[in-house]
Structure formats: structure tokens, C-alpha cells
Amino acid sequence: MSVQSIADPLSGGSLSRVVGLSFSESRPVVQAVFQLRFLTGALLAAPPFHPTAVRDLTIGALAWLCATWQVYLLNGLCDRTEDRHNGSGRPLATGALSAASAGGAAAALSLLAMALGLLVSPGFAVLVAAMLALGWLYSAAPRPQKSNLPGFVGVVVAGGLVTYLAGWHAAGGGVPDPRAVAVAVALSFWMGLVGMTKDLPDVAGDRLAGRHTLPIVLPERVARRLLATGALLVAAGLATVAVAEPTLVPPAGLLLAGAVVLGVCVLTRTSHGDRNRRRRPYRAFMVTQYAVHLTVIAQCLAS
């Protein structure tokens, strides 16, 4: 793909405006948590840093940002119909960002992510390519995995695990710390199982688009109970590991507290009503992720 073919779709607005809107479309709050996952993988599983590792970690983080940005921008492109029906305020749904501009930005981000990945190592570039492939499978494949429950869980969990693995690889690798494995597995399943709370406010648009999300496949009351149960099971899994690894007690405690808050929120009337209220379980899901990752990072930096 030529530089001109990428630039042409951006002609509908200034480059800076398209970049800003495309980043907004990619959900900055989600991009930040992917960077926290990347850094957590680096700090938990890597040997002591040396100058080369710091360079590779910095370039790797930028490559990963481009990759996850592209993944979520592609998702926005593929979800325009249901997002508009659900009243989303993101740029593609409102028309502030054109599909052509978003497509050009997504192509440019893919190339930049791969180029930066190769600067780290061929192995890291393979991980970048895997993340881009997961994004395509989720949103744009002939049978997008976002449209069925097993596919959603599988792709989302894999995306989490690959992110932690990428942080580990960029920071120099080494023998994985058992804490890294426990945290990566628990929080990846938190993404895949509990992340389905995002579908609660979007039932109307998702049904219109032919998606088979949890609250569409099952009665909403049953779906809510399963989400609460999944959150508690994931938190209980990390808490079980923390019994033998005391350093995991703070993040495990936070994950358990978050699961309880999410369960109360999803099972009570506090998350029924308008779209803002129905998004409360998803907010609890996101806040818990931030709290757990920041706690693990603080522990690693203090040790």
C-alpha cells in the first residue's frame, strides 16, 4: 500500500483532526489499560532492566499502542450501524469522523505498528501481527467473533495474554515469574468473561446487527447473574493463588472487591434504566482493572 493511498482518505480533514478523532474512536480509557497490561507484563516477568531493554520497552509500548489503536478503530468501523442505533457518541457513530478517514488511519497504524515491532525484534513483530490478526478476527473477518459468545471470550482472552507476553518480550524476557502467569491469566479472563458487561446497554443495536451477545442469547436476568458469577470466579481464582503467594494479596483483594461491587451493581436496580445507568457494571469492570494493574506496578517498582 502506497503512502498516497493512505493519505488520500485523510483529505476530508486535517491530519491532526483525523488523528485526534481516530484516537477518540479507539476509546482512550481502553488504550490506557492496554498500556498498563503491557507494563505489568514487563515488570513482572522480565529480568532487571538494562539500557537496551528500556529502549526496546519504549519502542514496544509505542508499537503496541498503534496495534491496539488500530484494533479498536477497526472495531468502530465495523460497528457503525449498531453504535448509531445505540446512541453512541463516538466520532464514527456521530459522523464527525468519516469511514474513509478512519480506514486510512487504520491502515497507517497497522504499518506503523509492524515497523516499530521490527525495531524491537522479529519475535516481537510476530506478537504485533498476532494482535492485529485477533482484532481482524473479532471485528472484520467473514464470521466476526464478536458476534458469538465462544468467539468473543476466546479472542478477548487471547488479546489479553498476548499483551502481557509482549511486555515480557520487550523488556528482555527471562524465566516467567509465577506471579506474572497468575496475574496475566486472571486479568485476561476478567477481560473475556466480565468484559461482556459492555453489552448490557447495547442490546437493541446488537440485535439489529445480528449479534449473539450474552444478554441477547439469554434472558437479561440470567445474563446478569452469569456476569456476576463470572466476576466472582475469576477473583476467587487469583485469591486462591494469593494464599501461597502473599505478594498477590493486594491485587487479589482489589479484584475480589471489584467483583463484589460489580455483582451488586449488575444484580440490583442501580444498573437498570437509561444508557448511563446500564453502563455502571462496565464502569466497575474498568475501574477494577485500573486499580489492580496500578497496584501490581507499584509493588514491582517498590521491590
Short mmCIF file of C-alpha atoms in Angstrom, two decimals:
data_model
loop_
_atom_site.label_atom_id
_atom_site.label_comp_id
_atom_site.label_asym_id
_atom_site.label_seq_id
_atom_site.Cartn_x
_atom_site.Cartn_y
_atom_site.Cartn_z
CA MET A 1 0.00 0.00 0.00
CA SER A 2 1.48 3.35 -1.02
CA VAL A 3 1.78 6.37 1.22
CA GLN A 4 -0.50 8.22 -1.19
CA SER A 5 -3.23 5.59 -0.90
CA ILE A 6 -3.18 6.03 2.86
CA ALA A 7 -3.08 9.81 2.69
CA ASP A 8 -5.97 10.20 0.22
CA PRO A 9 -8.72 9.17 2.65
CA LEU A 10 -7.37 11.70 5.15
CA SER A 11 -8.07 14.57 2.80
CA GLY A 12 -11.53 15.02 4.34
CA GLY A 13 -9.95 16.85 7.28
CA SER A 14 -6.59 17.94 8.63
CA LEU A 15 -4.23 15.14 9.63
CA SER A 16 -4.21 16.27 13.25
CA ARG A 17 -8.02 16.27 13.37
CA VAL A 18 -8.24 12.78 11.88
CA VAL A 19 -5.60 11.50 14.32
CA GLY A 20 -7.43 13.04 17.27
CA LEU A 21 -10.83 11.72 16.23
CA SER A 22 -9.49 8.27 15.40
CA PHE A 23 -7.85 8.07 18.81
CA SER A 24 -11.10 9.15 20.45
CA GLU A 25 -12.87 6.42 18.48
CA SER A 26 -10.39 3.86 19.83
CA ARG A 27 -11.54 4.60 23.41
CA PRO A 28 -8.59 6.24 25.20
CA VAL A 29 -9.60 4.70 28.54
CA VAL A 30 -9.22 1.25 26.99
CA GLN A 31 -5.92 2.19 25.31
CA ALA A 32 -4.54 3.25 28.68
CA VAL A 33 -5.43 -0.07 30.29
CA PHE A 34 -3.72 -1.95 27.45
CA GLN A 35 -0.57 0.04 28.19
CA LEU A 36 -0.91 -0.90 31.87
CA ARG A 37 -1.20 -4.56 30.86
CA PHE A 38 1.90 -4.22 28.70
CA LEU A 39 3.89 -2.60 31.52
CA THR A 40 2.64 -5.14 34.05
CA GLY A 41 3.90 -7.97 31.86
CA ALA A 42 7.26 -6.24 31.54
CA LEU A 43 7.70 -5.58 35.26
CA LEU A 44 6.52 -8.97 36.48
CA ALA A 45 8.25 -11.28 34.06
CA ALA A 46 11.43 -9.53 32.96
CA PRO A 47 14.96 -9.61 34.40
CA PRO A 48 16.46 -6.37 35.75
CA PHE A 49 16.33 -3.69 33.08
CA HIS A 50 19.38 -2.58 31.14
CA PRO A 51 19.63 0.28 28.59
CA THR A 52 18.71 -1.90 25.63
CA ALA A 53 15.68 -3.27 27.45
CA VAL A 54 14.49 0.25 28.28
CA ARG A 55 14.81 1.24 24.61
CA ASP A 56 13.00 -1.89 23.44
CA LEU A 57 10.32 -1.46 26.09
CA THR A 58 9.66 2.14 25.00
CA ILE A 59 9.52 1.28 21.30
CA GLY A 60 7.50 -1.83 22.08
CA ALA A 61 4.94 0.15 24.06
CA LEU A 62 4.53 2.55 21.12
CA ALA A 63 4.14 -0.37 18.72
CA TRP A 64 1.53 -1.91 20.99
CA LEU A 65 -0.33 1.38 21.25
CA CYS A 66 -0.50 1.56 17.44
CA ALA A 67 -1.71 -2.04 17.28
CA THR A 68 -4.46 -1.70 19.90
CA TRP A 69 -5.46 1.69 18.49
CA GLN A 70 -5.88 0.04 15.09
CA VAL A 71 -7.85 -2.85 16.60
CA TYR A 72 -10.38 -0.57 18.27
CA LEU A 73 -10.58 1.80 15.32
CA LEU A 74 -11.35 -1.17 13.07
CA ASN A 75 -13.98 -2.26 15.58
CA GLY A 76 -15.58 1.18 15.42
CA LEU A 77 -15.66 0.99 11.63
CA CYS A 78 -17.37 -2.39 11.71
CA ASP A 79 -19.84 -1.41 14.45
CA ARG A 80 -21.16 1.83 12.95
CA THR A 81 -24.71 0.54 12.44
CA GLU A 82 -25.27 -0.74 15.96
CA ASP A 83 -23.36 2.16 17.54
CA ARG A 84 -25.66 4.68 15.85
CA HIS A 85 -28.74 2.73 16.90
CA ASN A 86 -27.44 2.54 20.49
CA GLY A 87 -26.84 6.30 20.63
CA SER A 88 -23.04 6.13 20.86
CA GLY A 89 -21.28 9.48 20.98
CA ARG A 90 -18.07 8.23 19.38
CA PRO A 91 -16.84 10.03 16.22
CA LEU A 92 -17.75 7.37 13.65
CA ALA A 93 -21.27 6.94 15.01
CA THR A 94 -21.91 10.68 15.05
CA GLY A 95 -20.34 11.30 11.64
CA ALA A 96 -17.56 13.51 12.98
CA LEU A 97 -15.06 11.02 11.54
CA SER A 98 -15.69 9.59 8.08
CA ALA A 99 -15.31 5.89 7.34
CA ALA A 100 -12.74 6.70 4.63
CA SER A 101 -10.57 8.70 7.04
CA ALA A 102 -10.84 6.01 9.70
CA GLY A 103 -9.91 3.33 7.18
CA GLY A 104 -6.85 5.28 6.08
CA ALA A 105 -5.80 5.82 9.68
CA ALA A 106 -6.27 2.11 10.48
CA ALA A 107 -4.06 1.11 7.54
CA ALA A 108 -1.36 3.57 8.57
CA LEU A 109 -1.48 2.34 12.18
CA SER A 110 -1.04 -1.27 11.05
CA LEU A 111 2.08 -0.41 9.07
CA LEU A 112 3.50 1.73 11.87
CA ALA A 113 2.84 -0.96 14.47
CA MET A 114 4.68 -3.57 12.39
CA ALA A 115 7.58 -1.23 11.61
CA LEU A 116 8.06 -0.37 15.29
CA GLY A 117 7.68 -4.03 16.24
CA LEU A 118 10.52 -4.99 13.90
CA LEU A 119 12.74 -2.42 15.60
CA VAL A 120 12.34 -4.39 18.81
CA SER A 121 12.82 -7.87 17.32
CA PRO A 122 11.32 -10.22 14.75
CA GLY A 123 9.70 -12.15 17.60
CA PHE A 124 8.04 -9.03 18.93
CA ALA A 125 6.79 -8.19 15.42
CA VAL A 126 5.11 -11.63 15.36
CA LEU A 127 3.26 -10.70 18.57
CA VAL A 128 2.18 -7.39 17.00
CA ALA A 129 0.93 -9.26 13.94
CA ALA A 130 -0.93 -11.67 16.22
CA MET A 131 -2.67 -8.78 17.98
CA LEU A 132 -3.69 -7.22 14.65
CA ALA A 133 -4.96 -10.62 13.48
CA LEU A 134 -7.04 -11.02 16.64
CA GLY A 135 -8.57 -7.60 16.02
CA TRP A 136 -9.45 -8.61 12.47
CA LEU A 137 -10.94 -11.91 13.63
CA TYR A 138 -13.00 -10.10 16.24
CA SER A 139 -14.43 -7.34 14.05
CA ALA A 140 -13.88 -7.81 10.33
CA ALA A 141 -13.49 -11.49 9.47
CA PRO A 142 -16.17 -13.13 7.27
CA ARG A 143 -17.58 -14.51 10.54
CA PRO A 144 -16.63 -11.87 13.14
CA GLN A 145 -16.02 -13.46 16.51
CA LYS A 146 -17.68 -10.54 18.29
CA SER A 147 -20.99 -11.99 17.13
CA ASN A 148 -20.85 -15.21 19.13
CA LEU A 149 -20.07 -15.90 22.78
CA PRO A 150 -17.27 -18.50 22.45
CA GLY A 151 -15.53 -16.41 19.82
CA PHE A 152 -15.80 -13.24 21.90
CA VAL A 153 -14.35 -14.89 25.01
CA GLY A 154 -11.58 -16.67 23.09
CA VAL A 155 -10.38 -13.63 21.15
CA VAL A 156 -10.57 -11.23 24.09
CA VAL A 157 -8.73 -13.59 26.47
CA ALA A 158 -6.08 -14.21 23.80
CA GLY A 159 -5.67 -10.45 23.30
CA GLY A 160 -5.01 -10.01 27.00
CA LEU A 161 -2.49 -12.84 27.18
CA VAL A 162 -0.64 -11.65 24.07
CA THR A 163 -0.38 -8.15 25.58
CA TYR A 164 1.25 -9.41 28.78
CA LEU A 165 3.52 -11.65 26.71
CA ALA A 166 4.52 -8.67 24.54
CA GLY A 167 5.51 -6.65 27.62
CA TRP A 168 7.59 -9.56 28.87
CA HIS A 169 9.27 -9.99 25.49
CA ALA A 170 10.03 -6.28 25.01
CA ALA A 171 11.60 -6.00 28.46
CA GLY A 172 14.06 -8.80 27.84
CA GLY A 173 12.20 -11.98 28.65
CA GLY A 174 13.71 -14.38 31.13
CA VAL A 175 12.11 -17.08 33.23
CA PRO A 176 8.48 -16.04 33.81
CA ASP A 177 7.65 -15.13 37.39
CA PRO A 178 4.74 -17.29 38.68
CA ARG A 179 3.06 -14.05 39.75
CA ALA A 180 3.14 -12.90 36.13
CA VAL A 181 1.35 -16.03 34.97
CA ALA A 182 -1.30 -15.74 37.70
CA VAL A 183 -1.98 -12.05 37.10
CA ALA A 184 -1.96 -12.39 33.30
CA VAL A 185 -4.36 -15.34 33.31
CA ALA A 186 -6.72 -13.84 35.89
CA LEU A 187 -6.96 -10.42 34.28
CA SER A 188 -7.24 -11.85 30.78
CA PHE A 189 -10.24 -13.90 31.89
CA TRP A 190 -11.56 -10.80 33.64
CA MET A 191 -11.48 -9.17 30.20
CA GLY A 192 -13.11 -12.09 28.42
CA LEU A 193 -15.78 -13.07 30.92
CA VAL A 194 -16.56 -9.88 32.81
CA GLY A 195 -15.96 -7.54 29.87
CA MET A 196 -19.32 -8.70 28.48
CA THR A 197 -20.88 -6.14 30.84
CA LYS A 198 -20.30 -3.68 27.99
CA ASP A 199 -23.13 -5.40 26.09
CA LEU A 200 -25.81 -4.63 28.69
CA PRO A 201 -26.67 -1.13 27.38
CA ASP A 202 -26.36 -2.13 23.71
CA VAL A 203 -28.95 -4.90 23.32
CA ALA A 204 -31.14 -3.03 20.82
CA GLY A 205 -28.35 -2.16 18.39
CA ASP A 206 -26.62 -5.52 18.77
CA ARG A 207 -29.86 -7.37 17.99
CA LEU A 208 -30.32 -5.17 14.91
CA ALA A 209 -26.81 -6.11 13.75
CA GLY A 210 -27.46 -9.83 14.26
CA ARG A 211 -25.01 -10.26 17.12
CA HIS A 212 -25.40 -13.00 19.71
CA THR A 213 -24.15 -11.35 22.89
CA LEU A 214 -24.87 -12.76 26.32
CA PRO A 215 -27.92 -10.55 27.09
CA ILE A 216 -29.38 -11.44 23.67
CA VAL A 217 -28.76 -15.18 23.77
CA LEU A 218 -30.13 -15.44 27.33
CA PRO A 219 -32.83 -13.61 29.24
CA GLU A 220 -31.23 -10.48 30.66
CA ARG A 221 -31.83 -11.55 34.25
CA VAL A 222 -29.93 -14.81 33.63
CA ALA A 223 -27.16 -12.98 31.75
CA ARG A 224 -26.68 -10.60 34.67
CA ARG A 225 -26.40 -13.49 37.12
CA LEU A 226 -23.80 -15.18 34.92
CA LEU A 227 -21.75 -11.97 34.69
CA ALA A 228 -21.76 -11.58 38.47
CA THR A 229 -20.79 -15.25 38.90
CA GLY A 230 -18.00 -14.98 36.34
CA ALA A 231 -16.52 -11.95 38.10
CA LEU A 232 -16.52 -13.74 41.45
CA LEU A 233 -14.99 -16.92 39.96
CA VAL A 234 -12.13 -15.01 38.33
CA ALA A 235 -11.44 -13.08 41.55
CA ALA A 236 -11.62 -16.28 43.60
CA GLY A 237 -9.08 -17.89 41.28
CA LEU A 238 -6.50 -15.18 41.89
CA ALA A 239 -7.31 -15.16 45.62
CA THR A 240 -6.61 -18.90 45.75
CA VAL A 241 -3.17 -18.37 44.21
CA ALA A 242 -2.55 -15.48 46.64
CA VAL A 243 -2.82 -17.90 49.57
CA ALA A 244 0.53 -19.35 48.53
CA GLU A 245 1.98 -16.08 47.19
CA PRO A 246 1.48 -13.23 49.73
CA THR A 247 2.62 -10.54 47.29
CA LEU A 248 -0.55 -11.22 45.32
CA VAL A 249 -2.82 -10.49 48.28
CA PRO A 250 -3.28 -6.73 47.50
CA PRO A 251 -4.21 -7.18 43.80
CA ALA A 252 -6.29 -10.26 44.61
CA GLY A 253 -8.12 -8.32 47.32
CA LEU A 254 -8.84 -5.47 44.94
CA LEU A 255 -10.08 -7.87 42.25
CA LEU A 256 -12.38 -9.55 44.76
CA ALA A 257 -13.68 -6.18 45.98
CA GLY A 258 -14.28 -5.12 42.39
CA ALA A 259 -16.13 -8.36 41.69
CA VAL A 260 -18.40 -7.77 44.68
CA VAL A 261 -19.13 -4.18 43.65
CA LEU A 262 -19.78 -5.26 40.07
CA GLY A 263 -22.05 -8.07 41.28
CA VAL A 264 -24.10 -5.73 43.43
CA CYS A 265 -24.31 -3.26 40.57
CA VAL A 266 -25.31 -5.79 37.91
CA LEU A 267 -27.87 -7.58 40.08
CA THR A 268 -29.71 -4.58 41.50
CA ARG A 269 -31.86 -1.84 40.04
CA THR A 270 -28.91 0.57 40.11
CA SER A 271 -27.95 -0.55 36.58
CA HIS A 272 -31.44 -0.53 35.06
CA GLY A 273 -32.98 2.35 33.17
CA ASP A 274 -31.25 4.73 30.78
CA ARG A 275 -27.98 4.02 28.95
CA ASN A 276 -25.89 5.82 31.56
CA ARG A 277 -27.23 3.66 34.39
CA ARG A 278 -26.90 0.47 32.36
CA ARG A 279 -23.19 1.22 31.83
CA ARG A 280 -22.45 1.16 35.56
CA PRO A 281 -21.38 -2.52 35.63
CA TYR A 282 -18.93 -1.84 32.79
CA ARG A 283 -17.52 1.13 34.69
CA ALA A 284 -17.00 -1.10 37.73
CA PHE A 285 -15.25 -3.61 35.45
CA MET A 286 -12.91 -0.91 34.09
CA VAL A 287 -12.15 0.76 37.44
CA THR A 288 -11.23 -2.63 38.90
CA GLN A 289 -8.79 -3.27 36.05
CA TYR A 290 -7.10 0.06 36.62
CA ALA A 291 -6.84 -0.46 40.36
CA VAL A 292 -5.38 -3.97 40.09
CA HIS A 293 -2.82 -3.09 37.42
CA LEU A 294 -1.66 0.07 39.17
CA THR A 295 -1.27 -1.87 42.41
CA VAL A 296 0.85 -4.58 40.75
CA ILE A 297 3.00 -1.96 39.01
CA ALA A 298 3.51 -0.05 42.27
CA GLN A 299 4.51 -3.28 44.03
CA CYS A 300 7.06 -4.11 41.32
CA LEU A 301 8.59 -0.63 41.33
CA ALA A 302 8.85 -0.64 45.12
CA SER A 303 10.52 -4.04 45.29
#
